Short mmCIF file of C-alpha atoms in Angstrom, two decimals:
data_model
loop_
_atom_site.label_atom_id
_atom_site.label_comp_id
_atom_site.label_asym_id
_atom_site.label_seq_id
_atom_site.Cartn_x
_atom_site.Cartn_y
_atom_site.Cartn_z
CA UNK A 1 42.93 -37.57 92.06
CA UNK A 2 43.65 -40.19 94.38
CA UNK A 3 42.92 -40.60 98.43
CA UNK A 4 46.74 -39.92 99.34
CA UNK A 5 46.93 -36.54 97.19
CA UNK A 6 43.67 -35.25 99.06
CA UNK A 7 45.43 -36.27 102.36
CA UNK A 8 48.48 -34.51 101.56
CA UNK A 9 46.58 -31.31 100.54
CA UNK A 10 44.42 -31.16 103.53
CA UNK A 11 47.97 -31.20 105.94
CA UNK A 12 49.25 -28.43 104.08
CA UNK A 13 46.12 -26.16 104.83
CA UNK A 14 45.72 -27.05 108.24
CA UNK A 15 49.66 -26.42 108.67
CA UNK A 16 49.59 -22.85 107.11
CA UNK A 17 46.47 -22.33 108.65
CA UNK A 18 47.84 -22.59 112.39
CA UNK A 19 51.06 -20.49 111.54
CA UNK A 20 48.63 -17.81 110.37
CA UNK A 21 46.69 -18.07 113.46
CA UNK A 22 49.79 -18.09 115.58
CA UNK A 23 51.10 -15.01 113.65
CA UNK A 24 47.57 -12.92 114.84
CA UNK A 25 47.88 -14.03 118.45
CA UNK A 26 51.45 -12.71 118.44
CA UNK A 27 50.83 -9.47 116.54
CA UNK A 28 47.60 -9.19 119.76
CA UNK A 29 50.05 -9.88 122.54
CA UNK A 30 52.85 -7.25 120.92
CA UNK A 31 49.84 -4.30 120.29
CA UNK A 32 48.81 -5.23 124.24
CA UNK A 33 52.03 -4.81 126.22
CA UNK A 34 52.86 -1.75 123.73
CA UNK A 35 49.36 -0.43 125.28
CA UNK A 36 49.89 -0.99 128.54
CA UNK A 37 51.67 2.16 130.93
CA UNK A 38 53.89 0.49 133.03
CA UNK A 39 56.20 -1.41 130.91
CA UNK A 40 58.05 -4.42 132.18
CA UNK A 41 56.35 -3.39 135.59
CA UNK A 42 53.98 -5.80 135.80
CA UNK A 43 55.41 -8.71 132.85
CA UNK A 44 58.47 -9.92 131.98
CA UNK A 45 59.75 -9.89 128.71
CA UNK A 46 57.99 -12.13 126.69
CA UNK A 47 59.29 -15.41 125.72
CA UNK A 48 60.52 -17.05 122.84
CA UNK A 49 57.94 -18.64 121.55
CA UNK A 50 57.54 -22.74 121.95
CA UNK A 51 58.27 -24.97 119.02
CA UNK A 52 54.18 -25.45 117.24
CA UNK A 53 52.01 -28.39 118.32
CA UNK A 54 50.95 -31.16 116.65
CA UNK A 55 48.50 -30.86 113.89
CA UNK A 56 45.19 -30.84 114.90
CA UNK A 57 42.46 -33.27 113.90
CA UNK A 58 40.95 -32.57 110.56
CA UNK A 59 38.07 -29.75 110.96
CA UNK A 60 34.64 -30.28 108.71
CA UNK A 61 34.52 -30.16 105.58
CA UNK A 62 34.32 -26.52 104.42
CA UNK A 63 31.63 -25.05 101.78
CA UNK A 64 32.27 -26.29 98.43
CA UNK A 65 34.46 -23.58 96.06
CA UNK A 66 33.25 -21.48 93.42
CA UNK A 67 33.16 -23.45 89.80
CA UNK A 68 37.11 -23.50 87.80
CA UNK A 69 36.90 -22.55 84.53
CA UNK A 70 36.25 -24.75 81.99
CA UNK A 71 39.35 -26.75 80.28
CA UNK A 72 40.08 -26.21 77.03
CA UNK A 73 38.43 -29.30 74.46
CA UNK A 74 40.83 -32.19 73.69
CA UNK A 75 41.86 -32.85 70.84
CA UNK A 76 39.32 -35.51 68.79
CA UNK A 77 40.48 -39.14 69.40
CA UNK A 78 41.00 -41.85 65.99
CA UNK A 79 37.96 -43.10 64.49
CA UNK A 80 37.47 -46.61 65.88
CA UNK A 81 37.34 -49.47 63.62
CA UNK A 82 34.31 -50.93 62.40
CA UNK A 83 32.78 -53.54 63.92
CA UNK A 84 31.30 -56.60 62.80
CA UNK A 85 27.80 -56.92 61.33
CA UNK A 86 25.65 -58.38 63.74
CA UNK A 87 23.30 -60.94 62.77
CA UNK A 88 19.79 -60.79 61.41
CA UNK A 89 16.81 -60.88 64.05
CA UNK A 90 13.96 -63.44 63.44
CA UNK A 91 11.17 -62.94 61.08
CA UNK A 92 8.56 -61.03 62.47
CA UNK A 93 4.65 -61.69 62.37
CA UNK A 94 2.83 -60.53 59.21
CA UNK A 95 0.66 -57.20 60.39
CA UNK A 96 -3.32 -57.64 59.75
CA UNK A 97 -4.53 -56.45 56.23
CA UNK A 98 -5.33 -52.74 56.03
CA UNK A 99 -8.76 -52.03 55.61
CA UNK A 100 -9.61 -51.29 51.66
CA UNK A 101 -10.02 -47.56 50.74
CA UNK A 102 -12.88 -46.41 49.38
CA UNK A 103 -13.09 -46.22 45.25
CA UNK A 104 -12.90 -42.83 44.29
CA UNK A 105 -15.11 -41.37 41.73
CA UNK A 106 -14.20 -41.66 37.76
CA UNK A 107 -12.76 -38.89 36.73
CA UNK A 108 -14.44 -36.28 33.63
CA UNK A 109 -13.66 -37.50 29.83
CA UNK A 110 -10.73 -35.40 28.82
CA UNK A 111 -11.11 -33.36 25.73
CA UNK A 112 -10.73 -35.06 22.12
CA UNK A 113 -7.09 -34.49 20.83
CA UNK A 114 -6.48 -32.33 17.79
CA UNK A 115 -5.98 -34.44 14.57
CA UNK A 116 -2.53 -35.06 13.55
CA UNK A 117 -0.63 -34.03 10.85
CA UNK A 118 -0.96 -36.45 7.49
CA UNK A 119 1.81 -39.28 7.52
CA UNK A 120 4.40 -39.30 4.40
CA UNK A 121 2.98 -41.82 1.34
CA UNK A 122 4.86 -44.60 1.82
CA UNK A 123 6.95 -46.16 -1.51
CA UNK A 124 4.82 -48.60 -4.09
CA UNK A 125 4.60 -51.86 -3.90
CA UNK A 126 6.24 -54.00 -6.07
CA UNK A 127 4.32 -55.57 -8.56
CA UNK A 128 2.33 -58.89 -7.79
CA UNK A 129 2.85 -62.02 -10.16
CA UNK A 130 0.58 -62.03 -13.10
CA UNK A 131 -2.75 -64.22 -12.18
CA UNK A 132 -3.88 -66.95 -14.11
CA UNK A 133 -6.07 -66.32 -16.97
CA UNK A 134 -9.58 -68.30 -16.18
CA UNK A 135 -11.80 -69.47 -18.85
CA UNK A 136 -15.24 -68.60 -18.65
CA UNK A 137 -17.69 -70.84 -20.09
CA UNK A 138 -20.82 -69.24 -21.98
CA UNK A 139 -23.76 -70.26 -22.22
CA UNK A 140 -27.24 -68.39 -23.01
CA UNK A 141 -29.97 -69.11 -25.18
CA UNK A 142 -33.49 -67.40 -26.21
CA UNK A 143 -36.59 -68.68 -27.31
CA UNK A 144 -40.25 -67.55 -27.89
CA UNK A 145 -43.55 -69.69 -29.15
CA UNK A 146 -45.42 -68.38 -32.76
CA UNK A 147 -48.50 -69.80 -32.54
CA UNK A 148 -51.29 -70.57 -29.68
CA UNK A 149 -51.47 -73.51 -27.63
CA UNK A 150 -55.20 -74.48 -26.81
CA UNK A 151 -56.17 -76.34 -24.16
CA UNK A 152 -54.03 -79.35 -23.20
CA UNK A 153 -56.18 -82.47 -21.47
CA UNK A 154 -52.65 -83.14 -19.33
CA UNK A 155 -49.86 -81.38 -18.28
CA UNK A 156 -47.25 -80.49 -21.39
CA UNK A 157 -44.01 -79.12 -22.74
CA UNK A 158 -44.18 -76.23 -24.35
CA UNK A 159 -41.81 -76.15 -27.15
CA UNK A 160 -40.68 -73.12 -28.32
CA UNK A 161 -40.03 -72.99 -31.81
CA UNK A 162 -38.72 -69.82 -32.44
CA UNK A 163 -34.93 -69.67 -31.45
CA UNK A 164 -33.18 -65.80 -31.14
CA UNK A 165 -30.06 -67.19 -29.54
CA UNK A 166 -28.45 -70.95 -28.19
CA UNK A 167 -24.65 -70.75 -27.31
CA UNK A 168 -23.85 -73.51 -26.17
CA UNK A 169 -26.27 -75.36 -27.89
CA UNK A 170 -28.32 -76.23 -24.73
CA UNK A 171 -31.64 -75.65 -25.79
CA UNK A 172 -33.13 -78.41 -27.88
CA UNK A 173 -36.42 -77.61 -30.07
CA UNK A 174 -37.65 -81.04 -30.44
CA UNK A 175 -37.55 -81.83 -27.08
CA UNK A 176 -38.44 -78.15 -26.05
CA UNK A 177 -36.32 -78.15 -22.62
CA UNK A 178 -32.74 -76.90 -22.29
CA UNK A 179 -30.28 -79.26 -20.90
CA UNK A 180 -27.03 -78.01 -19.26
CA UNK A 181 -23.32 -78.96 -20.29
CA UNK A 182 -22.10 -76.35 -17.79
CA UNK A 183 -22.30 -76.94 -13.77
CA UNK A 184 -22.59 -73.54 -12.13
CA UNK A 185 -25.55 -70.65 -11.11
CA UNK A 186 -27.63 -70.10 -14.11
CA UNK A 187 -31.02 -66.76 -14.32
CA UNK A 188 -34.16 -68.42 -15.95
CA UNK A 189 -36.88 -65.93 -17.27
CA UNK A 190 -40.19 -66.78 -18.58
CA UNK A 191 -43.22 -65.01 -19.90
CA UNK A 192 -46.91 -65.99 -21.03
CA UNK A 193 -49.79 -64.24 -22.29
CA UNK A 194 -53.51 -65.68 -22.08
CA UNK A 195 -55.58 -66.18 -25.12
CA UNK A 196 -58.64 -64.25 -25.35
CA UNK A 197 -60.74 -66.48 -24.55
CA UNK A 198 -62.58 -68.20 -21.63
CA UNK A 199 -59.44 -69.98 -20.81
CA UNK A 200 -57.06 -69.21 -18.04
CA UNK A 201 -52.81 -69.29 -18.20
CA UNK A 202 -50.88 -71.47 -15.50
CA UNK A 203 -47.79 -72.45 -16.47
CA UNK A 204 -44.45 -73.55 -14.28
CA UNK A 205 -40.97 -73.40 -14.28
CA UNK A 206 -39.70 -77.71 -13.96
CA UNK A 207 -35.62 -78.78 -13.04
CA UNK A 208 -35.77 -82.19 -14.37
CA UNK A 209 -39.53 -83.41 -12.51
CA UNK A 210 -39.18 -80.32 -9.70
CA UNK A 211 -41.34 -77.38 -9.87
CA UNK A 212 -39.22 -74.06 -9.07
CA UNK A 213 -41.87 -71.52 -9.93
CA UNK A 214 -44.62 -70.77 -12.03
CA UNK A 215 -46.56 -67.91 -13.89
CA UNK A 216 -50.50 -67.16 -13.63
CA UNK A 217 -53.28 -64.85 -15.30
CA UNK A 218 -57.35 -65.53 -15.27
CA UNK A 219 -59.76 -64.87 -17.38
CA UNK A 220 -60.76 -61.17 -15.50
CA UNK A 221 -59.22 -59.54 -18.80
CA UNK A 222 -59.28 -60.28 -22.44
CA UNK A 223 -55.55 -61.07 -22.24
CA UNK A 224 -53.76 -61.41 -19.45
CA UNK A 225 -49.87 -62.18 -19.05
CA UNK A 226 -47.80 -63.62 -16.36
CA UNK A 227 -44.19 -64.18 -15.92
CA UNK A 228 -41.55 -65.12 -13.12
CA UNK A 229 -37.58 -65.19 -12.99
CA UNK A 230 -35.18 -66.90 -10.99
CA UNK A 231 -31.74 -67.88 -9.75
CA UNK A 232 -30.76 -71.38 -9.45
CA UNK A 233 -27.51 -73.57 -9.01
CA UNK A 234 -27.66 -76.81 -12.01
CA UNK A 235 -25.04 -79.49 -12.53
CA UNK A 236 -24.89 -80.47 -15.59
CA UNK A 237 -27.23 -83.21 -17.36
CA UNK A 238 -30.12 -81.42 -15.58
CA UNK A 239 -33.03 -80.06 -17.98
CA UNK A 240 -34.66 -77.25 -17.17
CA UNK A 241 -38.12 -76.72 -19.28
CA UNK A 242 -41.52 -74.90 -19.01
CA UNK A 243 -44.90 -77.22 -18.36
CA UNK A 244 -48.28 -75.69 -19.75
CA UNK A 245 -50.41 -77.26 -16.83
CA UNK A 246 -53.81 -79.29 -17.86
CA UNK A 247 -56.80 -77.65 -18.91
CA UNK A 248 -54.89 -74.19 -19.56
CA UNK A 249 -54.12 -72.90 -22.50
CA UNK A 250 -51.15 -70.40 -24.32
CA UNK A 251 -51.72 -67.47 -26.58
CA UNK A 252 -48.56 -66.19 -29.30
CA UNK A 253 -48.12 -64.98 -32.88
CA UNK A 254 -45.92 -63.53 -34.53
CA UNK A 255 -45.59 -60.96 -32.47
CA UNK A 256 -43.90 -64.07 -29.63
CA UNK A 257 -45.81 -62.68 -26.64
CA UNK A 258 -44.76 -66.34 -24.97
CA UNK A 259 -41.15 -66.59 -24.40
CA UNK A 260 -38.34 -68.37 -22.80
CA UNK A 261 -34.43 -67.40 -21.43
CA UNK A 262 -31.90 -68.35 -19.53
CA UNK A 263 -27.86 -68.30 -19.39
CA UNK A 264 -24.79 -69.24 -17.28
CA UNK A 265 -24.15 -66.77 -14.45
CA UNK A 266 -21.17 -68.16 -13.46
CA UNK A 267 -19.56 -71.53 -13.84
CA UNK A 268 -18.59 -73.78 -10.45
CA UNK A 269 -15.26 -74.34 -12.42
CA UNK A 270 -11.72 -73.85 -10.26
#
């Protein structure tokens, strides 16, 4: 509402409010000279009354009205468009590290699971290509000594001259040692019994000139036996024999209480 609609407004009240005003002070005069005894004694008759004033000058402002109701609610206006993305603010700083919690105790083991059930058997294989069929050498012999040996002035062979088996043809009794044809890891046996006598038994073992081990008995017994056994890798040419050492002395008979073995454990063949 603008400045010249207030203006207007305020005219219009004064305006009706002086023809009220004049309309009380002529209903006063008209219930006066009605009173009064003497009529037209004293006054006239009244006037007609003079054309209204001016408007007077605009009173104060009067005590604000009483609330108007509330309007009804408008209906809603369009959606407005959307505007444009705005863009994106600068980087901000990266925030201190947090201080680290505190580890937390580990937990109870949890119970062992039941077993489970037994898978299905899977299908056979198929069958694998036949392997090659490996020859295995063999070689073994067995010998024993009839007869005592007495004391020797310096070590000796002892040659064996009673053969129970030679495959392979290793063992030689002329020369009294056994010489291989087959490389690979041969077992060597051999057992001696003392004569009863004051002399002692000491006998060894040789590979070629190397003593591997050796067999033993004194004279605290009328006959007293010794033996020893052993495993050894040979190559072939090497000659493996038994040495009667020097001043000891062999006991046999028929009986072959002195004897001599050895064969091929397994061959160093491909």
């Amino acid at each position: 509402m603008n400045t010249n609609m207030v203006f207007t407004l305020f005219v219009k009240f004064y305006i009706v409010v002086g023809v009220f005003q004049l309309c009380q002070t002529l209903a006063q005069q008209h219930e006066q000279i009605q009173s009064e005894s003497c009529t037209h004694c004293c006054n006239g008759i009244p006037g007609i009354p003079g054309i209204p004033g001016t408007t007077g000058a605009l009173g104060p402002k009067g005590d604000s009205g009483l609330p108007g109701l509330d309007g009804e609610v408008g209906t809603t206006g369009e959606k407005g468009e959307k505007g444009a993305t705005g863009k994106p603010g600068p980087k901000g700083d990266t925030g201190p590290a947090g201080i680290g919690g505190v580890k937390g105790e580990q937990g109870t083991k949890g119970d062992t699971g039941s077993m489970g059930g037994q898978g299905v058997q899977g299908s056979k294989g198929d069958m694998g290509a036949p392997g090659q069929v490996r020859h295995q050498p063999k070689v073994a012999f067995s010998v024993a000594i009839t007869s005592n040996i007495n004391r020797v002035s310096a070590d000796t062979v002892v040659i064996y001259d009673k053969v129970f088996s030679n495959i392979g043809n290793g063992y030689s009794t002329v020369s009294g040692k056994f010489t291989c044809s087959v490389s690979g890891t041969y077992v060597f046996m051999i057992s001696a019994l003392r004569e009863n006598s004051n002399d002692s038994l000491f006998v060894c073992l040789m590979k070629n000139t190397e003593r591997l081990t050796c067999a033993y008995a004194n004279t605290g017994s009328p006959y007293g036996t010794g033996s020893n056994n052993i495993i050894i890798d040979v190559e072939q040419g090497d000659e493996i024999w038994v040495r009667l050492a020097a001043n000891y002395a062999l006991h046999s008979n028929e009986n072959r209480y002195t004897t001599f073995a050895g064969y091929l454990l397994f061959s160093n063949q491909d």
